[in-house]
């Protein structure tokens, strides 16, 4: 049977449309959806196979059907298929053009060196579009030039303000846009459990399973090389340690939320006192706003002075 679009064009076109729709609706980041998600690639493969199979089956059915037609039916089919789109009823309805045999009915008396002019009517679609443009122009004139509705500049500013608000709202809860300035300490059991799994998968080779330190420093004491606290630990894991001899950056391997969880888990190990810990490295970290720990020697001196004062007072009394 006659087909307007051949199969070798139809199949790639349909496949490309479906593939484009999947890429549009599936959020796959910076990678194509069929690469990031194997199931998408499997679906596309099955879909392409079905398209080709359908074309083969339809072509076979057409051949069988054609072979069952009589000579007269084949002749009628050939005549029907020989009609071009320009001569079809649809084209005539869209253009309202006259056949060549009817041109004498619309022929004007004008004659320019043998060139004659036809008085064909305008195509209906063109006339409808023309009237629609007139209606639109009247509405636009009344709304924006007579009534004085918003200008294009005001519309642009309003839309930009709305989009800025939406972006700010999104950034407040966007998990994978976590930064050093936004990170907070997690204390819930689920987050700490995930952080523990990340730590055991990636960090035990240098820090031991109990975080007591091996190649890397001890993470359970109050001394830190690059600063303690959730913000500094998050930044150290993200950007890496000291240049040339510190930890490698993990920002290309772990997501920001994963770094937040493992940093929170590490801080939860403070004071856990693992067996045979590595000697402390770096400087003692005191969290901002925390009261400094009282010095034991100063406390002892104070206590002894108070005792001596009590003894002197008692002797004076006696």
Tab-separated table of C-alpha atoms in Angstrom:
chain	number	residue	atom	x	y	z
A	1	UNK	CA	0.000	0.000	0.000
A	2	UNK	CA	1.113	3.559	-0.648
A	3	UNK	CA	2.658	5.335	2.333
A	4	UNK	CA	3.455	9.035	2.369
A	5	UNK	CA	6.551	8.567	4.592
A	6	UNK	CA	8.761	5.551	3.759
A	7	UNK	CA	9.740	3.082	6.477
A	8	UNK	CA	13.434	4.028	6.458
A	9	UNK	CA	12.405	7.570	7.419
A	10	UNK	CA	9.440	6.703	9.649
A	11	UNK	CA	11.269	4.300	11.982
A	12	UNK	CA	14.255	6.595	12.833
A	13	UNK	CA	11.888	9.556	13.206
A	14	UNK	CA	9.594	7.798	15.699
A	15	UNK	CA	12.589	6.404	17.585
A	16	UNK	CA	14.192	9.859	17.794
A	17	UNK	CA	10.941	11.402	19.107
A	18	UNK	CA	10.583	8.768	21.849
A	19	UNK	CA	14.258	9.034	22.792
A	20	UNK	CA	14.021	12.822	22.980
A	21	UNK	CA	10.924	12.591	25.178
A	22	UNK	CA	12.729	10.256	27.595
A	23	UNK	CA	15.713	12.607	27.785
A	24	UNK	CA	13.365	15.525	28.481
A	25	UNK	CA	11.274	13.909	31.222
A	26	UNK	CA	14.014	11.865	32.970
A	27	UNK	CA	16.415	13.870	35.133
A	28	UNK	CA	19.798	12.246	34.482
A	29	UNK	CA	22.104	15.159	35.319
A	30	UNK	CA	25.036	15.678	33.002
A	31	UNK	CA	24.766	12.195	31.463
A	32	UNK	CA	22.263	10.912	28.886
A	33	UNK	CA	19.415	8.977	30.460
A	34	UNK	CA	20.156	5.784	28.496
A	35	UNK	CA	23.748	5.815	29.846
A	36	UNK	CA	22.950	6.651	33.474
A	37	UNK	CA	19.970	4.298	33.679
A	38	UNK	CA	20.486	0.903	31.966
A	39	UNK	CA	16.738	0.226	32.021
A	40	UNK	CA	16.197	3.191	29.703
A	41	UNK	CA	18.715	1.769	27.233
A	42	UNK	CA	16.976	-1.613	27.461
A	43	UNK	CA	13.592	0.010	26.818
A	44	UNK	CA	14.928	1.886	23.776
A	45	UNK	CA	16.437	-1.309	22.390
A	46	UNK	CA	13.164	-3.218	22.786
A	47	UNK	CA	11.189	-0.293	21.329
A	48	UNK	CA	13.428	-0.115	18.243
A	49	UNK	CA	13.115	-3.879	17.777
A	50	UNK	CA	9.304	-3.623	17.953
A	51	UNK	CA	9.244	-0.753	15.444
A	52	UNK	CA	11.237	-2.760	12.915
A	53	UNK	CA	9.159	-5.879	13.568
A	54	UNK	CA	5.902	-3.958	13.056
A	55	UNK	CA	7.156	-2.524	9.750
A	56	UNK	CA	8.118	-5.997	8.535
A	57	UNK	CA	4.740	-7.463	9.540
A	58	UNK	CA	2.754	-4.599	7.965
A	59	UNK	CA	4.745	-4.882	4.732
A	60	UNK	CA	4.115	-8.631	4.613
A	61	UNK	CA	0.374	-8.124	5.206
A	62	UNK	CA	0.250	-5.522	2.412
A	63	UNK	CA	1.904	-7.915	-0.015
A	64	UNK	CA	-0.457	-10.760	0.891
A	65	UNK	CA	-3.493	-8.466	0.638
A	66	UNK	CA	-2.375	-7.126	-2.729
A	67	UNK	CA	-1.911	-10.638	-4.099
A	68	UNK	CA	-5.526	-11.434	-3.190
A	69	UNK	CA	-6.931	-8.521	-5.193
A	70	UNK	CA	-8.469	-9.005	-8.619
A	71	UNK	CA	-7.030	-7.286	-11.679
A	72	UNK	CA	-9.794	-4.704	-11.598
A	73	UNK	CA	-9.176	-3.962	-7.923
A	74	UNK	CA	-5.443	-3.644	-8.544
A	75	UNK	CA	-6.164	-1.182	-11.338
A	76	UNK	CA	-8.414	0.920	-9.072
A	77	UNK	CA	-5.778	0.874	-6.337
A	78	UNK	CA	-3.098	2.052	-8.737
A	79	UNK	CA	-5.316	4.927	-9.916
A	80	UNK	CA	-6.035	5.961	-6.325
A	81	UNK	CA	-2.379	5.893	-5.409
A	82	UNK	CA	-1.434	7.935	-8.463
A	83	UNK	CA	-3.351	10.971	-7.164
A	84	UNK	CA	-0.880	13.471	-5.722
A	85	UNK	CA	-1.447	15.492	-2.555
A	86	UNK	CA	-1.822	18.663	-4.621
A	87	UNK	CA	-4.842	17.145	-6.352
A	88	UNK	CA	-6.369	15.645	-3.218
A	89	UNK	CA	-9.650	16.773	-1.668
A	90	UNK	CA	-7.827	18.025	1.436
A	91	UNK	CA	-5.647	20.333	-0.626
A	92	UNK	CA	-8.672	21.686	-2.491
A	93	UNK	CA	-10.490	22.311	0.769
A	94	UNK	CA	-7.521	24.261	2.162
A	95	UNK	CA	-6.964	26.361	-0.961
A	96	UNK	CA	-10.400	26.460	-2.687
A	97	UNK	CA	-8.503	26.518	-5.953
A	98	UNK	CA	-10.148	25.789	-9.289
A	99	UNK	CA	-9.197	22.937	-11.576
A	100	UNK	CA	-7.547	23.767	-14.875
A	101	UNK	CA	-10.764	22.916	-16.670
A	102	UNK	CA	-12.616	25.572	-14.597
A	103	UNK	CA	-10.083	28.383	-14.989
A	104	UNK	CA	-12.260	30.090	-17.617
A	105	UNK	CA	-14.793	30.838	-14.869
A	106	UNK	CA	-12.292	32.949	-12.908
A	107	UNK	CA	-10.343	34.417	-15.834
A	108	UNK	CA	-10.090	38.236	-15.804
A	109	UNK	CA	-10.120	40.402	-18.895
A	110	UNK	CA	-6.632	41.677	-18.188
A	111	UNK	CA	-4.079	40.626	-20.767
A	112	UNK	CA	-0.396	41.504	-20.355
A	113	UNK	CA	1.479	40.399	-23.471
A	114	UNK	CA	-0.402	37.148	-23.466
A	115	UNK	CA	-0.221	36.673	-19.706
A	116	UNK	CA	-3.689	36.442	-18.206
A	117	UNK	CA	-4.782	36.824	-14.580
A	118	UNK	CA	-7.007	34.519	-12.541
A	119	UNK	CA	-9.363	35.805	-9.867
A	120	UNK	CA	-8.881	32.946	-7.401
A	121	UNK	CA	-10.196	33.426	-3.868
A	122	UNK	CA	-7.766	33.586	-0.976
A	123	UNK	CA	-7.142	30.281	0.840
A	124	UNK	CA	-9.505	29.842	3.826
A	125	UNK	CA	-6.653	29.235	6.257
A	126	UNK	CA	-5.013	32.521	5.210
A	127	UNK	CA	-8.264	34.478	5.547
A	128	UNK	CA	-8.924	32.995	9.013
A	129	UNK	CA	-5.412	33.819	10.150
A	130	UNK	CA	-5.759	37.379	8.848
A	131	UNK	CA	-8.969	37.994	10.813
A	132	UNK	CA	-7.436	36.423	13.938
A	133	UNK	CA	-4.513	38.855	13.680
A	134	UNK	CA	-6.921	41.780	13.454
A	135	UNK	CA	-8.769	40.650	16.595
A	136	UNK	CA	-5.473	40.150	18.440
A	137	UNK	CA	-4.268	43.614	17.405
A	138	UNK	CA	-7.454	45.267	18.711
A	139	UNK	CA	-7.231	43.466	22.067
A	140	UNK	CA	-3.515	44.317	22.359
A	141	UNK	CA	-4.154	47.989	21.519
A	142	UNK	CA	-6.920	48.349	24.106
A	143	UNK	CA	-5.098	46.450	26.853
A	144	UNK	CA	-1.603	47.913	26.617
A	145	UNK	CA	-2.047	51.324	24.953
A	146	UNK	CA	-5.479	52.491	26.132
A	147	UNK	CA	-6.094	50.776	29.474
A	148	UNK	CA	-2.365	50.906	30.276
A	149	UNK	CA	-1.651	47.382	31.504
A	150	UNK	CA	1.879	46.245	32.446
A	151	UNK	CA	4.805	46.891	30.105
A	152	UNK	CA	7.228	44.289	28.826
A	153	UNK	CA	9.904	45.639	31.183
A	154	UNK	CA	7.599	45.291	34.185
A	155	UNK	CA	6.651	41.784	33.118
A	156	UNK	CA	10.330	40.829	32.783
A	157	UNK	CA	11.209	42.238	36.231
A	158	UNK	CA	8.249	40.483	37.880
A	159	UNK	CA	9.113	37.137	36.297
A	160	UNK	CA	12.793	37.469	37.273
A	161	UNK	CA	11.830	38.239	40.884
A	162	UNK	CA	9.507	35.234	40.963
A	163	UNK	CA	12.184	32.951	39.519
A	164	UNK	CA	14.753	34.258	42.022
A	165	UNK	CA	12.363	33.385	44.852
A	166	UNK	CA	11.851	29.902	43.436
A	167	UNK	CA	15.608	29.393	43.118
A	168	UNK	CA	16.187	30.524	46.713
A	169	UNK	CA	13.452	28.193	47.966
A	170	UNK	CA	14.951	25.338	45.987
A	171	UNK	CA	18.449	26.019	47.319
A	172	UNK	CA	17.155	25.804	50.893
A	173	UNK	CA	16.209	22.149	50.465
A	174	UNK	CA	18.334	21.021	47.502
A	175	UNK	CA	20.286	18.097	49.001
A	176	UNK	CA	23.082	17.942	46.464
A	177	UNK	CA	23.845	21.655	46.642
A	178	UNK	CA	25.214	21.369	50.180
A	179	UNK	CA	28.153	23.707	50.815
A	180	UNK	CA	30.541	24.480	53.654
A	181	UNK	CA	28.455	27.502	54.637
A	182	UNK	CA	25.149	25.600	54.627
A	183	UNK	CA	26.241	22.309	56.174
A	184	UNK	CA	24.857	21.388	59.587
A	185	UNK	CA	25.668	18.595	61.997
A	186	UNK	CA	23.385	15.567	61.640
A	187	UNK	CA	22.511	13.624	64.767
A	188	UNK	CA	19.683	11.304	63.689
A	189	UNK	CA	20.408	7.582	63.724
A	190	UNK	CA	19.621	7.028	60.030
A	191	UNK	CA	22.071	9.681	58.811
A	192	UNK	CA	24.816	8.516	61.169
A	193	UNK	CA	24.293	4.924	60.054
A	194	UNK	CA	24.698	5.947	56.402
A	195	UNK	CA	27.769	7.974	57.372
A	196	UNK	CA	29.235	4.946	59.099
A	197	UNK	CA	28.757	2.818	55.985
A	198	UNK	CA	30.477	5.480	53.838
A	199	UNK	CA	33.323	5.706	56.361
A	200	UNK	CA	33.861	1.939	56.428
A	201	UNK	CA	33.815	1.800	52.635
A	202	UNK	CA	36.200	4.672	51.918
A	203	UNK	CA	38.082	5.782	55.030
A	204	UNK	CA	39.192	2.759	57.084
A	205	UNK	CA	42.339	2.210	55.004
A	206	UNK	CA	43.861	5.423	56.356
A	207	UNK	CA	41.974	6.032	59.619
A	208	UNK	CA	41.140	2.447	60.846
A	209	UNK	CA	37.649	1.141	61.429
A	210	UNK	CA	37.527	2.755	64.890
A	211	UNK	CA	38.909	6.062	63.497
A	212	UNK	CA	41.934	5.744	65.783
A	213	UNK	CA	44.308	6.677	62.971
A	214	UNK	CA	46.819	4.824	60.792
A	215	UNK	CA	48.265	6.615	57.777
A	216	UNK	CA	45.772	9.373	58.489
A	217	UNK	CA	45.368	11.103	61.850
A	218	UNK	CA	43.318	10.037	64.842
A	219	UNK	CA	39.766	11.335	64.385
A	220	UNK	CA	38.488	10.626	67.896
A	221	UNK	CA	40.482	13.193	69.872
A	222	UNK	CA	40.054	16.968	70.104
A	223	UNK	CA	43.081	17.816	67.963
A	224	UNK	CA	42.653	18.680	64.285
A	225	UNK	CA	45.184	19.564	61.590
A	226	UNK	CA	42.803	21.639	59.465
A	227	UNK	CA	40.263	22.563	62.108
A	228	UNK	CA	37.407	20.679	63.737
A	229	UNK	CA	33.670	21.218	63.707
A	230	UNK	CA	31.231	20.190	61.009
A	231	UNK	CA	32.133	22.992	58.583
A	232	UNK	CA	35.897	22.354	58.663
A	233	UNK	CA	35.565	18.565	58.538
A	234	UNK	CA	33.084	18.846	55.638
A	235	UNK	CA	35.465	21.174	53.775
A	236	UNK	CA	38.494	18.926	54.433
A	237	UNK	CA	36.725	15.847	53.085
A	238	UNK	CA	35.428	17.797	50.097
A	239	UNK	CA	38.632	19.601	49.106
A	240	UNK	CA	41.217	17.190	50.526
A	241	UNK	CA	43.951	17.616	53.103
A	242	UNK	CA	47.311	19.343	52.959
A	243	UNK	CA	48.794	19.686	49.486
A	244	UNK	CA	51.207	16.890	48.617
A	245	UNK	CA	50.767	14.767	51.736
A	246	UNK	CA	47.176	15.012	52.864
A	247	UNK	CA	43.927	13.270	51.986
A	248	UNK	CA	42.696	13.395	48.395
A	249	UNK	CA	39.548	15.432	47.605
A	250	UNK	CA	36.394	13.329	47.774
A	251	UNK	CA	34.087	15.798	46.007
A	252	UNK	CA	34.379	13.870	42.737
A	253	UNK	CA	33.473	10.566	44.423
A	254	UNK	CA	30.928	11.437	47.106
A	255	UNK	CA	27.858	13.638	46.873
A	256	UNK	CA	27.702	16.687	49.177
A	257	UNK	CA	24.996	15.040	51.291
A	258	UNK	CA	27.130	11.920	51.646
A	259	UNK	CA	30.075	14.041	52.784
A	260	UNK	CA	27.781	15.718	55.325
A	261	UNK	CA	26.737	12.337	56.713
A	262	UNK	CA	30.256	10.922	56.982
A	263	UNK	CA	31.515	14.163	58.578
A	264	UNK	CA	28.690	13.996	61.124
A	265	UNK	CA	29.536	10.362	61.840
A	266	UNK	CA	33.223	11.222	62.378
A	267	UNK	CA	32.312	13.943	64.861
A	268	UNK	CA	30.041	11.511	66.701
A	269	UNK	CA	33.190	9.451	67.494
A	270	UNK	CA	34.742	12.274	69.541
A	271	UNK	CA	35.961	10.915	72.874
A	272	UNK	CA	35.350	7.264	71.937
A	273	UNK	CA	38.930	6.385	73.043
A	274	UNK	CA	39.826	3.571	70.608
A	275	UNK	CA	42.521	1.035	71.469
A	276	UNK	CA	46.107	2.142	70.709
A	277	UNK	CA	45.169	5.444	69.055
A	278	UNK	CA	47.646	7.356	66.947
A	279	UNK	CA	49.273	10.296	68.782
A	280	UNK	CA	47.420	13.553	68.467
A	281	UNK	CA	48.262	15.841	65.554
A	282	UNK	CA	47.390	19.471	64.925
A	283	UNK	CA	45.858	21.947	67.334
A	284	UNK	CA	43.180	21.525	69.942
A	285	UNK	CA	39.805	22.552	68.560
A	286	UNK	CA	37.335	24.393	70.744
A	287	UNK	CA	33.917	24.885	69.197
A	288	UNK	CA	32.944	28.518	68.858
A	289	UNK	CA	30.736	29.571	71.751
A	290	UNK	CA	31.759	26.637	73.947
A	291	UNK	CA	33.141	27.366	77.400
A	292	UNK	CA	36.852	26.422	77.654
A	293	UNK	CA	37.592	23.395	79.773
A	294	UNK	CA	38.903	24.241	83.229
A	295	UNK	CA	42.616	23.531	83.777
A	296	UNK	CA	43.156	20.701	86.259
A	297	UNK	CA	46.310	22.263	87.842
A	298	UNK	CA	44.574	25.619	88.329
A	299	UNK	CA	41.662	23.836	89.964
A	300	UNK	CA	44.033	21.987	92.259
A	301	UNK	CA	45.793	25.232	93.286
A	302	UNK	CA	42.496	26.924	93.955
A	303	UNK	CA	41.271	24.019	96.034
A	304	UNK	CA	44.487	23.900	98.077
A	305	UNK	CA	44.365	27.660	98.747
A	306	UNK	CA	40.807	27.361	99.969
A	307	UNK	CA	41.812	24.509	102.304
A	308	UNK	CA	44.748	26.511	103.704
A	309	UNK	CA	42.471	29.486	104.346
A	310	UNK	CA	40.037	27.295	106.247
A	311	UNK	CA	42.876	25.840	108.393
A	312	UNK	CA	44.253	29.322	109.274
A	313	UNK	CA	40.797	30.539	110.210
A	314	UNK	CA	40.280	27.548	112.464
A	315	UNK	CA	43.627	28.121	114.237
A	316	UNK	CA	42.778	31.772	114.831
A	317	UNK	CA	39.509	30.717	116.367
A	318	UNK	CA	41.244	28.294	118.745
